[in-house]
Coordinates of C-alpha atoms in Angstrom, one line a residue:
M9 CA -14.2 -25.8 -26.3
G10 CA -14.5 -24.3 -29.9
N11 CA -12.9 -21.2 -31.2
Q12 CA -14.6 -17.9 -30.0
L13 CA -14.4 -14.4 -31.1
P14 CA -13.3 -12.2 -28.6
T15 CA -15.8 -9.8 -27.0
S16 CA -15.3 -6.2 -26.8
E17 CA -14.1 -6.4 -23.2
D18 CA -11.3 -8.8 -24.3
L19 CA -10.2 -6.4 -27.1
E20 CA -10.3 -3.4 -24.6
A21 CA -8.1 -5.2 -22.2
Y22 CA -5.7 -6.3 -25.2
H23 CA -5.3 -2.8 -26.4
R24 CA -4.6 -1.4 -22.9
V25 CA -2.1 -3.9 -22.1
K26 CA -0.4 -3.2 -25.6
R27 CA -0.4 0.6 -24.8
F28 CA 1.1 -0.2 -21.6
F29 CA 4.0 -2.2 -22.8
E30 CA 4.6 0.2 -25.8
A31 CA 4.8 3.0 -23.3
T32 CA 7.3 1.2 -20.9
K33 CA 9.5 0.0 -24.0
D34 CA 9.6 3.7 -25.5
L35 CA 10.4 5.3 -22.1
T36 CA 8.1 8.3 -23.4
G37 CA 4.7 7.3 -22.2
P38 CA 3.1 8.2 -18.8
V39 CA 4.4 5.1 -17.2
A40 CA 8.3 6.3 -17.8
I41 CA 7.5 9.8 -16.5
K42 CA 6.2 8.2 -13.1
S43 CA 9.2 6.4 -12.8
E44 CA 11.7 9.4 -13.2
G45 CA 11.3 10.2 -9.4
R46 CA 11.9 6.9 -8.0
F47 CA 14.6 7.0 -5.0
S48 CA 17.8 5.0 -5.5
L49 CA 20.5 4.5 -2.9
I50 CA 22.9 4.4 -5.7
P51 CA 23.5 7.6 -7.6
K52 CA 23.1 6.8 -11.4
K53 CA 26.2 8.6 -12.2
Y54 CA 28.4 6.9 -9.8
K55 CA 27.1 3.5 -10.0
W56 CA 30.1 1.6 -11.2
V57 CA 32.5 3.4 -8.7
F58 CA 30.1 2.6 -5.7
I59 CA 29.9 -1.0 -6.7
I60 CA 33.6 -1.4 -7.0
A61 CA 34.3 0.5 -3.9
L62 CA 31.7 -1.9 -2.1
A63 CA 33.4 -5.0 -3.7
I64 CA 37.0 -3.9 -2.3
A65 CA 35.3 -3.1 1.1
A66 CA 33.8 -6.4 1.4
F67 CA 37.1 -8.4 0.5
S68 CA 38.9 -6.4 2.8
T69 CA 36.5 -7.1 5.6
Y70 CA 36.5 -10.8 4.4
Y71 CA 40.3 -10.6 4.6
A72 CA 40.3 -9.2 8.0
V73 CA 38.0 -11.6 9.6
T74 CA 39.6 -14.7 8.2
T75 CA 43.0 -13.4 9.2
L76 CA 41.6 -12.7 12.9
I77 CA 40.0 -16.0 13.0
F78 CA 42.5 -18.4 11.2
G79 CA 45.6 -16.4 11.2
Q80 CA 47.7 -15.1 8.3
E81 CA 48.8 -18.6 7.5
F82 CA 45.3 -19.1 6.1
W83 CA 46.1 -17.0 3.1
V84 CA 49.6 -18.1 2.5
R85 CA 48.4 -21.7 2.4
S86 CA 45.3 -21.0 0.4
I87 CA 47.8 -19.3 -2.2
A88 CA 50.8 -21.5 -1.8
G89 CA 49.1 -24.9 -1.0
P90 CA 49.8 -27.1 1.8
A91 CA 53.5 -27.5 3.2
R92 CA 55.2 -30.3 1.6
K93 CA 57.6 -32.6 3.7

């Protein structure tokens, strides 16, 4: 295949893609306006508070389940190591 000059359709597609990426990068174009109203389960204002609370709840649940299944000695042994004779 030899080098070919791009056709007008190729140039038009290139310019459309370039405009799209510039609009999403600047967050001022029509694409950014469409994405403003997207629904999110985590409010933007409390995102990190929600993530920390979720991590604490997940660890507490894990602790409770492992304590119920293996007993409290499981956590003592995991921290202190096995019993030495």
